[in-house]
Short mmCIF file of C-alpha atoms and ligand atoms in Angstrom, two decimals:
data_model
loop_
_atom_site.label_atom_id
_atom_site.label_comp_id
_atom_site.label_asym_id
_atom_site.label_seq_id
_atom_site.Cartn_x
_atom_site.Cartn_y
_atom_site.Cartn_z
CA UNK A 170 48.48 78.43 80.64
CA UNK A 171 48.23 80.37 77.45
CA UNK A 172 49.19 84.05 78.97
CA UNK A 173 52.71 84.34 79.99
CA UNK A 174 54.16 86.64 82.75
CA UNK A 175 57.83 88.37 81.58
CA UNK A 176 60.00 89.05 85.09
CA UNK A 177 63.26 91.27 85.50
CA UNK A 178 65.32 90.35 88.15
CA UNK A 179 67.44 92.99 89.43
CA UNK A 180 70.87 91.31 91.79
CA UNK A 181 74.09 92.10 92.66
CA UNK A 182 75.48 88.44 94.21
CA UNK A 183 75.48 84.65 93.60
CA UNK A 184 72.13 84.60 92.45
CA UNK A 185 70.52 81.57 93.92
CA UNK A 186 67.27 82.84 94.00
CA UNK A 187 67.69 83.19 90.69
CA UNK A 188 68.56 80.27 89.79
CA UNK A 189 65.40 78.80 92.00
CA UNK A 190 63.43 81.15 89.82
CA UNK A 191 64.85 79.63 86.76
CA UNK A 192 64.28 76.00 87.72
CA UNK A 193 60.61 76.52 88.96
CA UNK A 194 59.86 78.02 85.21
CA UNK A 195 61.00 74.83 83.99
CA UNK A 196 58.06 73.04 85.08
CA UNK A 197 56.07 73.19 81.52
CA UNK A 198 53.41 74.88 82.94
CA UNK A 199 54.95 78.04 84.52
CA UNK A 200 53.26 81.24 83.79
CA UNK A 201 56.81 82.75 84.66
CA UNK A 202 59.36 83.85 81.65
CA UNK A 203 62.59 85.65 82.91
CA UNK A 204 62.97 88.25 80.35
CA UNK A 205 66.43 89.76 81.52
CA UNK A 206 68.61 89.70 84.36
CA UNK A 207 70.29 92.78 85.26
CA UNK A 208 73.14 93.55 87.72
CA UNK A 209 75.11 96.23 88.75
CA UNK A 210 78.03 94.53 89.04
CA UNK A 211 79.26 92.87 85.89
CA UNK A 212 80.92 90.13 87.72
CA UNK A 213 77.78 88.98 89.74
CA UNK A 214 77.78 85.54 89.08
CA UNK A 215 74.07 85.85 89.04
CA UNK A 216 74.86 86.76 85.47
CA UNK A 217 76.46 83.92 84.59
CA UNK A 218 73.92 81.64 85.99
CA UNK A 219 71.31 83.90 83.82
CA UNK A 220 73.77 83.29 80.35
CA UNK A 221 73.96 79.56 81.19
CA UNK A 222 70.06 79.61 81.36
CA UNK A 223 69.84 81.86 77.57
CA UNK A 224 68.45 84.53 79.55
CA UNK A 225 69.46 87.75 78.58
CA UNK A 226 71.63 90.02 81.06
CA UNK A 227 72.65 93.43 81.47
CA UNK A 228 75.18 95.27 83.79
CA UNK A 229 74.91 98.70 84.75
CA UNK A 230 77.85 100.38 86.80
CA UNK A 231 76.15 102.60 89.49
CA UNK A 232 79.44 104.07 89.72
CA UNK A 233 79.59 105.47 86.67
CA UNK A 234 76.77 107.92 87.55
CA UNK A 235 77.23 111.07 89.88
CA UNK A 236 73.80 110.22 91.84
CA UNK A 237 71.17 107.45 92.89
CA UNK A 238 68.50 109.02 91.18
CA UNK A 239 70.33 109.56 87.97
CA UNK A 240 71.12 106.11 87.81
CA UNK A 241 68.01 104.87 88.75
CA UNK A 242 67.09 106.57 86.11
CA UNK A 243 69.18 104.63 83.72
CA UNK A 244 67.95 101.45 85.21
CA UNK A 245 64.49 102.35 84.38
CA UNK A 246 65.21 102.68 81.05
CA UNK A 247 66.75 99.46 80.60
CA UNK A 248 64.49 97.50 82.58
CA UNK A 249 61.27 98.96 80.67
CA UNK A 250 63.14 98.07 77.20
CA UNK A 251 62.02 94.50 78.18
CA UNK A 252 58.39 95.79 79.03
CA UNK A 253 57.93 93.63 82.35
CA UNK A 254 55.12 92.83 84.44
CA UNK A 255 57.30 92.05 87.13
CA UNK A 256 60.12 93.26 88.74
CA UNK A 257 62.00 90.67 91.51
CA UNK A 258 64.67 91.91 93.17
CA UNK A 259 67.58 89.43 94.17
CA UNK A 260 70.05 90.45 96.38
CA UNK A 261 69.65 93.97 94.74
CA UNK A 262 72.50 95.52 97.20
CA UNK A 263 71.45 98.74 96.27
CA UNK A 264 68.97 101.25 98.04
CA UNK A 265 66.66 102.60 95.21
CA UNK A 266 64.82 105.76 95.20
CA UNK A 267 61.84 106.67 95.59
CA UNK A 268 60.82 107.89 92.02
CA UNK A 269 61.78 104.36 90.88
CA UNK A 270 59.64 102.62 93.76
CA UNK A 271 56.85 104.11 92.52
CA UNK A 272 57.22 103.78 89.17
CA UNK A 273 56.89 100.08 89.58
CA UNK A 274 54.33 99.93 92.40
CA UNK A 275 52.30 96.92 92.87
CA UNK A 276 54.81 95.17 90.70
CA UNK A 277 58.36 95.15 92.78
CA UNK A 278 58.79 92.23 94.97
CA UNK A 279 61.88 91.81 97.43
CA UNK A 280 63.04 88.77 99.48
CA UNK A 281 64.15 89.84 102.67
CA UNK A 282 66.50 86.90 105.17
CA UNK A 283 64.36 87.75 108.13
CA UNK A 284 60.86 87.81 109.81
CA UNK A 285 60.07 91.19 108.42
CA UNK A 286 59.19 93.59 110.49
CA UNK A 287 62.23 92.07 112.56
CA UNK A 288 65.60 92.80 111.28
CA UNK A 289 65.40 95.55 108.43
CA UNK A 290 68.97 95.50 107.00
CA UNK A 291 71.63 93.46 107.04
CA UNK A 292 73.28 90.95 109.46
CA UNK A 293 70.05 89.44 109.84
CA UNK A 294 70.91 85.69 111.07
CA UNK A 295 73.42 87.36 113.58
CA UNK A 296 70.73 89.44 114.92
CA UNK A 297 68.29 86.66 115.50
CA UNK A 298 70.82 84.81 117.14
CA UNK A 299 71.95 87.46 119.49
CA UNK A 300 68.42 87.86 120.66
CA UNK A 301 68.02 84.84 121.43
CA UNK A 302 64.98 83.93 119.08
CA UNK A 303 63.40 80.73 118.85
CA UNK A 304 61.79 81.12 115.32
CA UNK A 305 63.62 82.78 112.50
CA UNK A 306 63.27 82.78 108.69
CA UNK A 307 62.51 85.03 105.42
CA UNK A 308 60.01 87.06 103.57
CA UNK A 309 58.51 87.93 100.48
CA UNK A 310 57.19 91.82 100.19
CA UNK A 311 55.75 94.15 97.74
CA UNK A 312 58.39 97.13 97.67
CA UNK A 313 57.39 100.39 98.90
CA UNK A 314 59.42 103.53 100.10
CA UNK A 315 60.49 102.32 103.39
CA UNK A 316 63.12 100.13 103.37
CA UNK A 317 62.13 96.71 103.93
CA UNK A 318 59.15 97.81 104.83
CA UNK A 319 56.25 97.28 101.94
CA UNK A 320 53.43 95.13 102.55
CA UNK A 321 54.43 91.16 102.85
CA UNK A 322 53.46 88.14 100.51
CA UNK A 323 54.85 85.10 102.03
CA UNK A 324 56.94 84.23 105.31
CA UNK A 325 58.71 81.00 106.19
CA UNK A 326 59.43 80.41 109.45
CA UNK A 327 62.35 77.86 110.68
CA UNK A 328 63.17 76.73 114.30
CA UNK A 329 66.25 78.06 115.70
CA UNK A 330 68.07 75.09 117.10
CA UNK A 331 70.91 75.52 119.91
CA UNK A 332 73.95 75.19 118.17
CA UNK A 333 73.50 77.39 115.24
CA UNK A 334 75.71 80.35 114.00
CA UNK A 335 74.96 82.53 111.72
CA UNK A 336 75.84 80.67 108.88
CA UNK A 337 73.97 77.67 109.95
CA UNK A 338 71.04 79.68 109.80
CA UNK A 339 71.72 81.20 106.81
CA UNK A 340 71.59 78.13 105.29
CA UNK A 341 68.59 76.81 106.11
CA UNK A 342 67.18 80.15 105.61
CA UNK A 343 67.96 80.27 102.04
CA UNK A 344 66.70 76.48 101.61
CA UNK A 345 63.31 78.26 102.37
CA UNK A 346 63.81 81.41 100.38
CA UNK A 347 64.50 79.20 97.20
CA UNK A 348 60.98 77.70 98.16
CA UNK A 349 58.66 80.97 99.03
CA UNK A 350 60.25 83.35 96.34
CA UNK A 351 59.33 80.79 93.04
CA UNK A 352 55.86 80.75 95.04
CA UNK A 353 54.96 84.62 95.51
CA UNK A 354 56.25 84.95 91.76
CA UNK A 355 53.80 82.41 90.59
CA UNK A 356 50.98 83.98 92.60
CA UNK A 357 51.56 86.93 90.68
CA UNK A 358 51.89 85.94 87.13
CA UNK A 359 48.63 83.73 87.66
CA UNK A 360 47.30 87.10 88.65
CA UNK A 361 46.44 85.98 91.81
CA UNK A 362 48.52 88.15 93.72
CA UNK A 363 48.34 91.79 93.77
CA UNK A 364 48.75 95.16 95.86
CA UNK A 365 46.23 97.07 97.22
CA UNK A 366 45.49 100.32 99.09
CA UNK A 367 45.39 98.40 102.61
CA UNK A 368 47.84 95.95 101.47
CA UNK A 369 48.70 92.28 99.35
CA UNK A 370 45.74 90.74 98.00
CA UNK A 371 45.88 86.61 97.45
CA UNK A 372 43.02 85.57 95.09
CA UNK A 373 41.54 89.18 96.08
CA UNK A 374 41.29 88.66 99.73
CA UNK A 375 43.64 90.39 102.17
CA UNK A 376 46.82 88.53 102.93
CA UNK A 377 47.59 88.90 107.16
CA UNK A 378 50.17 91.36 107.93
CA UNK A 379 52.59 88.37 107.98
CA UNK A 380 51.73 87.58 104.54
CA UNK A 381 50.83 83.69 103.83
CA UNK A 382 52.78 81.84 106.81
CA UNK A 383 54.51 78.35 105.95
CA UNK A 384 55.82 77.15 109.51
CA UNK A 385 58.51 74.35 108.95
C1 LIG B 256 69.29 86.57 100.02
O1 LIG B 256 69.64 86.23 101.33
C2 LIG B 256 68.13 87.49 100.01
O2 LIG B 256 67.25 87.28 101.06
C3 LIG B 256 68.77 88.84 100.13
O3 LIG B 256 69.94 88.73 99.36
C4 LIG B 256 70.37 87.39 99.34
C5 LIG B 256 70.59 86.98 97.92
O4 LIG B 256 71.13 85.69 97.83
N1 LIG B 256 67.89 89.88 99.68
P1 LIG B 256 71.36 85.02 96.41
O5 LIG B 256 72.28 85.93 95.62
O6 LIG B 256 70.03 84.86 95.76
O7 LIG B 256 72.01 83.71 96.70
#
């Protein structure tokens, strides 16, 4: 692969979907270079895990700004200083605005701990469980305006079995998130994934509206 893809990642926690992102780009052949990592909390361990990897980081205290679109603003700024073709959001706990959506549409991708449309938001494994579902999992999704709500990539789909909590789930959920969100990243630095008017495009056909499904 002579053509490399540079990535952001944008997160506010641990950061294991980072760190999944960092070990799939040390295959050899991974189109996929992580750039920066940038949080807006400087104690994310995310960060950390981004230092320990040479990747450069960044912190940026929303709270020293007087409004979301002010410090998306700032964001913008420092995220373009790396010139990315890719944005991946983490466990980003912020809501951005819409002047920053856009300015990165058809290159903002979000992992989501649900089955996307179900459960926009948080408490997501608690929520499956209280339904009573038989199938949860997570998702992979372009970023639009709506929250949680752009067009999806990639879903993974795990059995509910009868003695699970929520953390239970959660676990196994994120076992499949560290698998799905390396993929959909891939997919797009190879160029084979991409946004269109109607929705995701995988080797420039139209994905489902569930996005690719793995079933496990
Ligand atoms: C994940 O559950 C992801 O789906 C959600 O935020 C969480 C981040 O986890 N968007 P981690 O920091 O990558 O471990």
């Amino acid at each position: 692969m002579s053509q490399t893809c540079d990535v952001v990642v944008l997160l506010s926690g641990t950061g294991s979907n980072l760190q999944a992102l960092i070990d799939s780009t040390r295959t050899g052949d991974s189109p996929v270079r992580i750039a920066a990592v940038i949080s807006n909390r400087a104690d994310a361990y995310g960060l950390q895990r981004a230092r320990d990897a040479g990747i450069a980081t960044r912190s940026l205290d929303h709270k020293a700004f007087e409004g979301r679109e002010t410090f998306d603003a700032a964001l913008i700024e420092l995220i373009d200083a790396f010139n990315p073709a890719l944005v991946v959001l983490a466990g980003f706990m912020r809501i951005l605005s819409a002047g920053f959506v856009r300015h990165y549409q058809g290159r903002l991708l979000n992992i989501h701990p649900s089955l996307l449309p179900k459960y926009k938001g948080l408490h997501t494994h608690q929520r499956a469980l209280e339904a009573g579902d038989a199938e949860h999992g997570c998702s992979v999704h372009f970023v639009t305006e709506e929250l949680d709500g752009g067009p999806l990539v990639v879903q993974a789909v795990i059995p509910v079995e009868l003695h699970d909590s929520p953390q239970s789930l959660a676990q196994r959920v994120h076992a499949q998130e560290h698998l799905i969100y390396p993929l959909a990243v891939r997919w797009f630095a190879e160029g084979r994934l991409t946004l269109g008017e109607e929705g995701a495009l995988l080797n420039g056909q139209p994905l489902p509206a569930s996005g690719h499904l793995i079933r496990n």
